[in-house]
């Protein structure tokens, strides 16, 4: 069978999968982006930007577009859309494929301090460093608003639309991926003594983790959220290539 595939995207893996599918005439691919990045990279196939309006809106989209397969390739910390995707796919009777890169694993020499949320990270930060490299996303910086005695180097893709809610900070506008050599140079040049990040997994942003290990810098690392109750996709894969293999199998059935 041929298939209309809707990818809930926003990650590098989602973009790679869209590129693979766009080359296969059996599939018509649409990637949905939340719209958080002002100038997203051009993607193959169709692109829609903006939310669905909750679960009901996503169900309506699946029905209206006659979607055959829904792929959740969102960020590992996008817990809400994961819940919505499962509920909508179930209601619309559309198979759900989860594409999620594996989490980073502690290596010898890593000085990780793992936390469940950013509020906990904010409490620990002043105990671990005075010049922190903060890479958790603009919308979650408020957790660090009341922290005194720490200078934050904040890396963002787009210029912030309003002043950041931090007492002492500097904004660094860059778009990844970032390798270990680049991150080593940055951490040394800015005299960073603490890295604060989420365990996003993948290679695109692992450079800062490897660089921190090389420099013996502590890392405050937020663990991934647990899977929502009832989350049971048709399959879960770790790479775009594995996702394509699953989709190829479905197409042949």
PDB file of C-alpha atoms in Angstrom:
ATOM      1  CA  UNK A   1       0.000   0.000   0.000  1.00  0.00           C
ATOM      2  CA  UNK A   2       1.005   3.631  -0.354  1.00  0.00           C
ATOM      3  CA  UNK A   3       0.650   5.862   2.662  1.00  0.00           C
ATOM      4  CA  UNK A   4       0.126   9.386   3.881  1.00  0.00           C
ATOM      5  CA  UNK A   5       2.533   9.954   6.752  1.00  0.00           C
ATOM      6  CA  UNK A   6       2.242  12.783   9.252  1.00  0.00           C
ATOM      7  CA  UNK A   7       5.455  13.400  11.203  1.00  0.00           C
ATOM      8  CA  UNK A   8       5.262  15.337  14.435  1.00  0.00           C
ATOM      9  CA  UNK A   9       8.671  16.902  14.052  1.00  0.00           C
ATOM     10  CA  UNK A  10      11.032  19.546  15.318  1.00  0.00           C
ATOM     11  CA  UNK A  11      14.062  17.274  15.693  1.00  0.00           C
ATOM     12  CA  UNK A  12      16.949  16.417  13.413  1.00  0.00           C
ATOM     13  CA  UNK A  13      15.766  12.817  13.273  1.00  0.00           C
ATOM     14  CA  UNK A  14      12.332  13.959  12.081  1.00  0.00           C
ATOM     15  CA  UNK A  15      13.950  15.961   9.289  1.00  0.00           C
ATOM     16  CA  UNK A  16      16.090  12.996   8.230  1.00  0.00           C
ATOM     17  CA  UNK A  17      13.061  10.720   8.134  1.00  0.00           C
ATOM     18  CA  UNK A  18      11.123  13.251   6.060  1.00  0.00           C
ATOM     19  CA  UNK A  19      14.012  13.365   3.589  1.00  0.00           C
ATOM     20  CA  UNK A  20      14.080   9.571   3.288  1.00  0.00           C
ATOM     21  CA  UNK A  21      10.308   9.309   2.835  1.00  0.00           C
ATOM     22  CA  UNK A  22      10.220  12.121   0.292  1.00  0.00           C
ATOM     23  CA  UNK A  23      12.402  10.029  -2.012  1.00  0.00           C
ATOM     24  CA  UNK A  24       9.997   7.073  -1.884  1.00  0.00           C
ATOM     25  CA  UNK A  25       7.011   7.450  -4.237  1.00  0.00           C
ATOM     26  CA  UNK A  26       4.919   5.156  -2.030  1.00  0.00           C
ATOM     27  CA  UNK A  27       4.687   7.801   0.664  1.00  0.00           C
ATOM     28  CA  UNK A  28       3.351  11.346   0.877  1.00  0.00           C
ATOM     29  CA  UNK A  29       4.971  12.998   3.880  1.00  0.00           C
ATOM     30  CA  UNK A  30       3.907  16.026   5.886  1.00  0.00           C
ATOM     31  CA  UNK A  31       5.944  17.346   8.800  1.00  0.00           C
ATOM     32  CA  UNK A  32       4.248  19.308  11.550  1.00  0.00           C
ATOM     33  CA  UNK A  33       6.298  21.898  13.460  1.00  0.00           C
ATOM     34  CA  UNK A  34       5.210  23.620  16.654  1.00  0.00           C
ATOM     35  CA  UNK A  35       6.477  26.981  15.388  1.00  0.00           C
ATOM     36  CA  UNK A  36       8.923  27.679  18.216  1.00  0.00           C
ATOM     37  CA  UNK A  37      11.789  28.428  15.818  1.00  0.00           C
ATOM     38  CA  UNK A  38      11.455  31.617  13.770  1.00  0.00           C
ATOM     39  CA  UNK A  39      13.271  30.350  10.685  1.00  0.00           C
ATOM     40  CA  UNK A  40      13.228  26.534  10.648  1.00  0.00           C
ATOM     41  CA  UNK A  41      15.370  24.724   8.142  1.00  0.00           C
ATOM     42  CA  UNK A  42      13.638  23.867   4.870  1.00  0.00           C
ATOM     43  CA  UNK A  43      12.184  20.367   4.972  1.00  0.00           C
ATOM     44  CA  UNK A  44      11.284  17.927   2.176  1.00  0.00           C
ATOM     45  CA  UNK A  45       7.617  17.221   1.530  1.00  0.00           C
ATOM     46  CA  UNK A  46       4.797  19.307   2.962  1.00  0.00           C
ATOM     47  CA  UNK A  47       5.203  21.331   6.157  1.00  0.00           C
ATOM     48  CA  UNK A  48       2.560  22.641   8.544  1.00  0.00           C
ATOM     49  CA  UNK A  49       3.411  25.050  11.349  1.00  0.00           C
ATOM     50  CA  UNK A  50       1.497  25.576  14.570  1.00  0.00           C
ATOM     51  CA  UNK A  51      -0.430  23.523  17.102  1.00  0.00           C
ATOM     52  CA  UNK A  52      -3.437  21.330  16.393  1.00  0.00           C
ATOM     53  CA  UNK A  53      -5.654  22.667  19.139  1.00  0.00           C
ATOM     54  CA  UNK A  54      -5.303  19.697  21.457  1.00  0.00           C
ATOM     55  CA  UNK A  55      -6.232  16.077  20.981  1.00  0.00           C
ATOM     56  CA  UNK A  56      -9.499  16.819  19.158  1.00  0.00           C
ATOM     57  CA  UNK A  57      -7.704  19.040  16.678  1.00  0.00           C
ATOM     58  CA  UNK A  58      -5.142  16.351  15.944  1.00  0.00           C
ATOM     59  CA  UNK A  59      -7.908  13.755  15.488  1.00  0.00           C
ATOM     60  CA  UNK A  60      -9.655  16.085  13.046  1.00  0.00           C
ATOM     61  CA  UNK A  61      -6.413  16.567  11.107  1.00  0.00           C
ATOM     62  CA  UNK A  62      -5.818  12.815  10.862  1.00  0.00           C
ATOM     63  CA  UNK A  63      -9.333  12.265   9.537  1.00  0.00           C
ATOM     64  CA  UNK A  64      -9.377  15.265   7.185  1.00  0.00           C
ATOM     65  CA  UNK A  65      -6.025  14.445   5.604  1.00  0.00           C
ATOM     66  CA  UNK A  66      -6.760  10.700   5.525  1.00  0.00           C
ATOM     67  CA  UNK A  67      -3.500  10.030   7.312  1.00  0.00           C
ATOM     68  CA  UNK A  68      -2.359   6.407   7.194  1.00  0.00           C
ATOM     69  CA  UNK A  69       0.498   6.569   9.718  1.00  0.00           C
ATOM     70  CA  UNK A  70       1.368   9.031  12.478  1.00  0.00           C
ATOM     71  CA  UNK A  71       5.033   9.334  13.445  1.00  0.00           C
ATOM     72  CA  UNK A  72       5.880  10.976  16.753  1.00  0.00           C
ATOM     73  CA  UNK A  73       9.437  12.220  16.256  1.00  0.00           C
ATOM     74  CA  UNK A  74       9.221  15.094  18.715  1.00  0.00           C
ATOM     75  CA  UNK A  75      11.809  15.962  21.352  1.00  0.00           C
ATOM     76  CA  UNK A  76      12.158  13.403  24.165  1.00  0.00           C
ATOM     77  CA  UNK A  77      10.982  16.073  26.641  1.00  0.00           C
ATOM     78  CA  UNK A  78       7.825  16.996  24.690  1.00  0.00           C
ATOM     79  CA  UNK A  79       5.594  15.067  27.083  1.00  0.00           C
ATOM     80  CA  UNK A  80       2.309  16.744  26.184  1.00  0.00           C
ATOM     81  CA  UNK A  81       2.419  16.079  22.448  1.00  0.00           C
ATOM     82  CA  UNK A  82       3.370  12.485  23.202  1.00  0.00           C
ATOM     83  CA  UNK A  83       0.163  12.059  25.212  1.00  0.00           C
ATOM     84  CA  UNK A  84      -1.861  13.805  22.515  1.00  0.00           C
ATOM     85  CA  UNK A  85      -0.360  11.681  19.751  1.00  0.00           C
ATOM     86  CA  UNK A  86      -1.230   8.436  21.515  1.00  0.00           C
ATOM     87  CA  UNK A  87      -4.787   9.513  22.307  1.00  0.00           C
ATOM     88  CA  UNK A  88      -5.446  10.876  18.806  1.00  0.00           C
ATOM     89  CA  UNK A  89      -3.952   7.876  17.023  1.00  0.00           C
ATOM     90  CA  UNK A  90      -6.053   5.521  19.121  1.00  0.00           C
ATOM     91  CA  UNK A  91      -9.269   7.453  18.508  1.00  0.00           C
ATOM     92  CA  UNK A  92      -8.589   7.848  14.779  1.00  0.00           C
ATOM     93  CA  UNK A  93      -7.445   4.220  14.424  1.00  0.00           C
ATOM     94  CA  UNK A  94      -4.134   5.299  12.895  1.00  0.00           C
ATOM     95  CA  UNK A  95      -0.910   3.374  13.690  1.00  0.00           C
ATOM     96  CA  UNK A  96       1.523   5.403  15.805  1.00  0.00           C
ATOM     97  CA  UNK A  97       5.272   5.024  15.360  1.00  0.00           C
ATOM     98  CA  UNK A  98       7.564   6.602  17.965  1.00  0.00           C
ATOM     99  CA  UNK A  99      11.008   7.721  16.746  1.00  0.00           C
ATOM    100  CA  UNK A 100      13.164   8.530  19.761  1.00  0.00           C
ATOM    101  CA  UNK A 101      16.935   8.583  19.883  1.00  0.00           C
ATOM    102  CA  UNK A 102      18.459   6.801  22.910  1.00  0.00           C
ATOM    103  CA  UNK A 103      19.427   8.825  25.947  1.00  0.00           C
ATOM    104  CA  UNK A 104      23.061   9.603  26.666  1.00  0.00           C
ATOM    105  CA  UNK A 105      24.774   7.125  28.957  1.00  0.00           C
ATOM    106  CA  UNK A 106      27.256   8.135  31.630  1.00  0.00           C
ATOM    107  CA  UNK A 107      30.861   7.532  30.564  1.00  0.00           C
ATOM    108  CA  UNK A 108      33.947   7.152  32.695  1.00  0.00           C
ATOM    109  CA  UNK A 109      35.044  10.633  33.752  1.00  0.00           C
ATOM    110  CA  UNK A 110      31.590  12.213  33.529  1.00  0.00           C
ATOM    111  CA  UNK A 111      30.689  14.347  36.547  1.00  0.00           C
ATOM    112  CA  UNK A 112      26.941  14.159  36.155  1.00  0.00           C
ATOM    113  CA  UNK A 113      24.428  15.389  38.709  1.00  0.00           C
ATOM    114  CA  UNK A 114      21.119  14.024  37.434  1.00  0.00           C
ATOM    115  CA  UNK A 115      17.853  15.716  38.382  1.00  0.00           C
ATOM    116  CA  UNK A 116      14.197  15.082  37.602  1.00  0.00           C
ATOM    117  CA  UNK A 117      13.296  18.700  36.849  1.00  0.00           C
ATOM    118  CA  UNK A 118      14.837  22.113  36.261  1.00  0.00           C
ATOM    119  CA  UNK A 119      13.657  23.494  39.602  1.00  0.00           C
ATOM    120  CA  UNK A 120      15.936  20.942  41.249  1.00  0.00           C
ATOM    121  CA  UNK A 121      18.724  21.884  38.842  1.00  0.00           C
ATOM    122  CA  UNK A 122      18.324  25.543  39.811  1.00  0.00           C
ATOM    123  CA  UNK A 123      18.743  24.708  43.497  1.00  0.00           C
ATOM    124  CA  UNK A 124      21.925  22.764  42.858  1.00  0.00           C
ATOM    125  CA  UNK A 125      23.524  25.156  40.356  1.00  0.00           C
ATOM    126  CA  UNK A 126      25.079  27.644  42.852  1.00  0.00           C
ATOM    127  CA  UNK A 127      26.700  24.745  44.707  1.00  0.00           C
ATOM    128  CA  UNK A 128      28.436  23.485  41.587  1.00  0.00           C
ATOM    129  CA  UNK A 129      29.594  26.511  39.631  1.00  0.00           C
ATOM    130  CA  UNK A 130      29.641  30.270  39.064  1.00  0.00           C
ATOM    131  CA  UNK A 131      29.701  30.401  35.250  1.00  0.00           C
ATOM    132  CA  UNK A 132      27.064  28.062  33.846  1.00  0.00           C
ATOM    133  CA  UNK A 133      26.431  27.096  30.230  1.00  0.00           C
ATOM    134  CA  UNK A 134      22.619  26.859  30.160  1.00  0.00           C
ATOM    135  CA  UNK A 135      21.115  24.920  27.232  1.00  0.00           C
ATOM    136  CA  UNK A 136      17.564  23.969  28.214  1.00  0.00           C
ATOM    137  CA  UNK A 137      15.486  26.057  25.800  1.00  0.00           C
ATOM    138  CA  UNK A 138      14.153  29.608  26.129  1.00  0.00           C
ATOM    139  CA  UNK A 139      10.737  28.673  27.483  1.00  0.00           C
ATOM    140  CA  UNK A 140      12.184  26.932  30.541  1.00  0.00           C
ATOM    141  CA  UNK A 141      14.640  29.562  31.719  1.00  0.00           C
ATOM    142  CA  UNK A 142      12.223  30.857  34.359  1.00  0.00           C
ATOM    143  CA  UNK A 143      13.291  28.017  36.659  1.00  0.00           C
ATOM    144  CA  UNK A 144      16.598  29.874  37.110  1.00  0.00           C
ATOM    145  CA  UNK A 145      15.101  33.343  37.623  1.00  0.00           C
ATOM    146  CA  UNK A 146      15.896  33.669  41.317  1.00  0.00           C
ATOM    147  CA  UNK A 147      19.425  32.299  41.209  1.00  0.00           C
ATOM    148  CA  UNK A 148      22.055  34.730  42.483  1.00  0.00           C
ATOM    149  CA  UNK A 149      25.808  34.365  42.182  1.00  0.00           C
ATOM    150  CA  UNK A 150      25.751  32.471  38.878  1.00  0.00           C
ATOM    151  CA  UNK A 151      26.465  33.968  35.447  1.00  0.00           C
ATOM    152  CA  UNK A 152      24.498  32.111  32.775  1.00  0.00           C
ATOM    153  CA  UNK A 153      25.709  31.705  29.206  1.00  0.00           C
ATOM    154  CA  UNK A 154      22.445  30.938  27.400  1.00  0.00           C
ATOM    155  CA  UNK A 155      22.540  29.401  23.936  1.00  0.00           C
ATOM    156  CA  UNK A 156      19.455  30.047  21.775  1.00  0.00           C
ATOM    157  CA  UNK A 157      18.579  29.556  18.125  1.00  0.00           C
ATOM    158  CA  UNK A 158      16.536  32.778  17.812  1.00  0.00           C
ATOM    159  CA  UNK A 159      16.882  36.168  19.518  1.00  0.00           C
ATOM    160  CA  UNK A 160      14.570  36.224  22.561  1.00  0.00           C
ATOM    161  CA  UNK A 161      11.420  38.341  22.012  1.00  0.00           C
ATOM    162  CA  UNK A 162      11.645  39.727  25.560  1.00  0.00           C
ATOM    163  CA  UNK A 163      14.322  40.121  28.239  1.00  0.00           C
ATOM    164  CA  UNK A 164      15.265  36.796  29.752  1.00  0.00           C
ATOM    165  CA  UNK A 165      14.135  36.145  33.346  1.00  0.00           C
ATOM    166  CA  UNK A 166      17.683  35.795  34.649  1.00  0.00           C
ATOM    167  CA  UNK A 167      19.663  38.042  36.979  1.00  0.00           C
ATOM    168  CA  UNK A 168      23.060  37.682  35.273  1.00  0.00           C
ATOM    169  CA  UNK A 169      23.304  36.293  31.757  1.00  0.00           C
ATOM    170  CA  UNK A 170      24.705  36.483  28.238  1.00  0.00           C
ATOM    171  CA  UNK A 171      22.938  35.183  25.134  1.00  0.00           C
ATOM    172  CA  UNK A 172      24.769  33.180  22.505  1.00  0.00           C
ATOM    173  CA  UNK A 173      22.830  32.835  19.232  1.00  0.00           C
ATOM    174  CA  UNK A 174      23.864  29.647  17.436  1.00  0.00           C
ATOM    175  CA  UNK A 175      22.284  26.753  15.590  1.00  0.00           C
ATOM    176  CA  UNK A 176      23.724  23.242  15.961  1.00  0.00           C
ATOM    177  CA  UNK A 177      25.040  20.687  15.505  1.00  0.00           C
ATOM    178  CA  UNK A 178      28.064  21.361  17.712  1.00  0.00           C
ATOM    179  CA  UNK A 179      31.059  19.032  17.898  1.00  0.00           C
ATOM    180  CA  UNK A 180      33.348  18.419  20.855  1.00  0.00           C
ATOM    181  CA  UNK A 181      36.177  20.600  19.521  1.00  0.00           C
ATOM    182  CA  UNK A 182      33.882  23.616  19.114  1.00  0.00           C
ATOM    183  CA  UNK A 183      32.397  23.102  22.560  1.00  0.00           C
ATOM    184  CA  UNK A 184      35.821  22.765  24.160  1.00  0.00           C
ATOM    185  CA  UNK A 185      36.834  26.100  22.678  1.00  0.00           C
ATOM    186  CA  UNK A 186      33.630  27.726  23.894  1.00  0.00           C
ATOM    187  CA  UNK A 187      33.811  26.385  27.448  1.00  0.00           C
ATOM    188  CA  UNK A 188      37.442  27.435  27.767  1.00  0.00           C
ATOM    189  CA  UNK A 189      36.951  30.884  26.233  1.00  0.00           C
ATOM    190  CA  UNK A 190      33.958  31.682  28.460  1.00  0.00           C
ATOM    191  CA  UNK A 191      35.522  30.083  31.551  1.00  0.00           C
ATOM    192  CA  UNK A 192      32.483  27.867  32.023  1.00  0.00           C
ATOM    193  CA  UNK A 193      32.606  25.729  35.161  1.00  0.00           C
ATOM    194  CA  UNK A 194      29.145  24.126  34.963  1.00  0.00           C
ATOM    195  CA  UNK A 195      26.989  22.771  32.125  1.00  0.00           C
ATOM    196  CA  UNK A 196      23.207  22.575  32.551  1.00  0.00           C
ATOM    197  CA  UNK A 197      21.340  20.490  29.979  1.00  0.00           C
ATOM    198  CA  UNK A 198      18.600  17.964  29.304  1.00  0.00           C
ATOM    199  CA  UNK A 199      19.379  14.374  28.406  1.00  0.00           C
ATOM    200  CA  UNK A 200      18.252  14.858  24.810  1.00  0.00           C
ATOM    201  CA  UNK A 201      20.392  12.077  23.391  1.00  0.00           C
ATOM    202  CA  UNK A 202      21.792  11.985  19.886  1.00  0.00           C
ATOM    203  CA  UNK A 203      24.983  13.381  18.419  1.00  0.00           C
ATOM    204  CA  UNK A 204      23.953  16.936  17.475  1.00  0.00           C
ATOM    205  CA  UNK A 205      24.368  18.374  20.983  1.00  0.00           C
ATOM    206  CA  UNK A 206      26.538  15.729  22.637  1.00  0.00           C
ATOM    207  CA  UNK A 207      29.640  17.858  22.045  1.00  0.00           C
ATOM    208  CA  UNK A 208      29.073  19.862  25.228  1.00  0.00           C
ATOM    209  CA  UNK A 209      28.779  16.674  27.295  1.00  0.00           C
ATOM    210  CA  UNK A 210      32.028  15.305  25.860  1.00  0.00           C
ATOM    211  CA  UNK A 211      33.734  18.673  26.315  1.00  0.00           C
ATOM    212  CA  UNK A 212      32.632  18.895  29.952  1.00  0.00           C
ATOM    213  CA  UNK A 213      34.034  15.423  30.545  1.00  0.00           C
ATOM    214  CA  UNK A 214      37.368  16.404  28.974  1.00  0.00           C
ATOM    215  CA  UNK A 215      37.574  19.538  31.140  1.00  0.00           C
ATOM    216  CA  UNK A 216      36.310  17.747  34.286  1.00  0.00           C
ATOM    217  CA  UNK A 217      33.377  20.178  34.499  1.00  0.00           C
ATOM    218  CA  UNK A 218      30.221  19.067  36.348  1.00  0.00           C
ATOM    219  CA  UNK A 219      27.033  18.618  34.345  1.00  0.00           C
ATOM    220  CA  UNK A 220      23.556  19.170  35.763  1.00  0.00           C
ATOM    221  CA  UNK A 221      21.529  16.840  33.581  1.00  0.00           C
ATOM    222  CA  UNK A 222      17.750  16.580  33.589  1.00  0.00           C
ATOM    223  CA  UNK A 223      16.499  13.013  33.230  1.00  0.00           C
ATOM    224  CA  UNK A 224      13.887  12.258  30.601  1.00  0.00           C
ATOM    225  CA  UNK A 225      10.285  12.293  31.804  1.00  0.00           C
ATOM    226  CA  UNK A 226       8.578   8.932  32.282  1.00  0.00           C
ATOM    227  CA  UNK A 227       6.286   7.634  29.576  1.00  0.00           C
ATOM    228  CA  UNK A 228       2.678   8.754  30.063  1.00  0.00           C
ATOM    229  CA  UNK A 229       0.193   6.132  31.285  1.00  0.00           C
ATOM    230  CA  UNK A 230      -1.229   4.068  28.450  1.00  0.00           C
ATOM    231  CA  UNK A 231       1.507   5.068  26.010  1.00  0.00           C
ATOM    232  CA  UNK A 232       1.746   2.069  23.690  1.00  0.00           C
ATOM    233  CA  UNK A 233       2.706   2.950  20.104  1.00  0.00           C
ATOM    234  CA  UNK A 234       2.673   0.302  17.399  1.00  0.00           C
ATOM    235  CA  UNK A 235       6.478   0.420  17.482  1.00  0.00           C
ATOM    236  CA  UNK A 236       9.330   2.473  18.925  1.00  0.00           C
ATOM    237  CA  UNK A 237      12.575   2.908  16.984  1.00  0.00           C
ATOM    238  CA  UNK A 238      15.795   4.809  17.622  1.00  0.00           C
ATOM    239  CA  UNK A 239      16.861   5.989  14.159  1.00  0.00           C
ATOM    240  CA  UNK A 240      15.252   7.351  10.985  1.00  0.00           C
ATOM    241  CA  UNK A 241      16.615   4.327   9.130  1.00  0.00           C
ATOM    242  CA  UNK A 242      14.866   1.958  11.550  1.00  0.00           C
ATOM    243  CA  UNK A 243      11.691   4.018  11.182  1.00  0.00           C
ATOM    244  CA  UNK A 244      11.901   3.680   7.407  1.00  0.00           C
ATOM    245  CA  UNK A 245      12.386  -0.069   7.723  1.00  0.00           C
ATOM    246  CA  UNK A 246       9.219  -0.314   9.808  1.00  0.00           C
ATOM    247  CA  UNK A 247       7.283   1.891   7.390  1.00  0.00           C
ATOM    248  CA  UNK A 248       8.554  -0.168   4.451  1.00  0.00           C
ATOM    249  CA  UNK A 249       7.276  -3.334   6.127  1.00  0.00           C
ATOM    250  CA  UNK A 250       3.875  -1.732   6.735  1.00  0.00           C
ATOM    251  CA  UNK A 251       3.705  -0.540   3.138  1.00  0.00           C
ATOM    252  CA  UNK A 252       4.242  -4.080   1.872  1.00  0.00           C
ATOM    253  CA  UNK A 253       1.462  -5.586   3.986  1.00  0.00           C
TER     254      UNK A 253
END
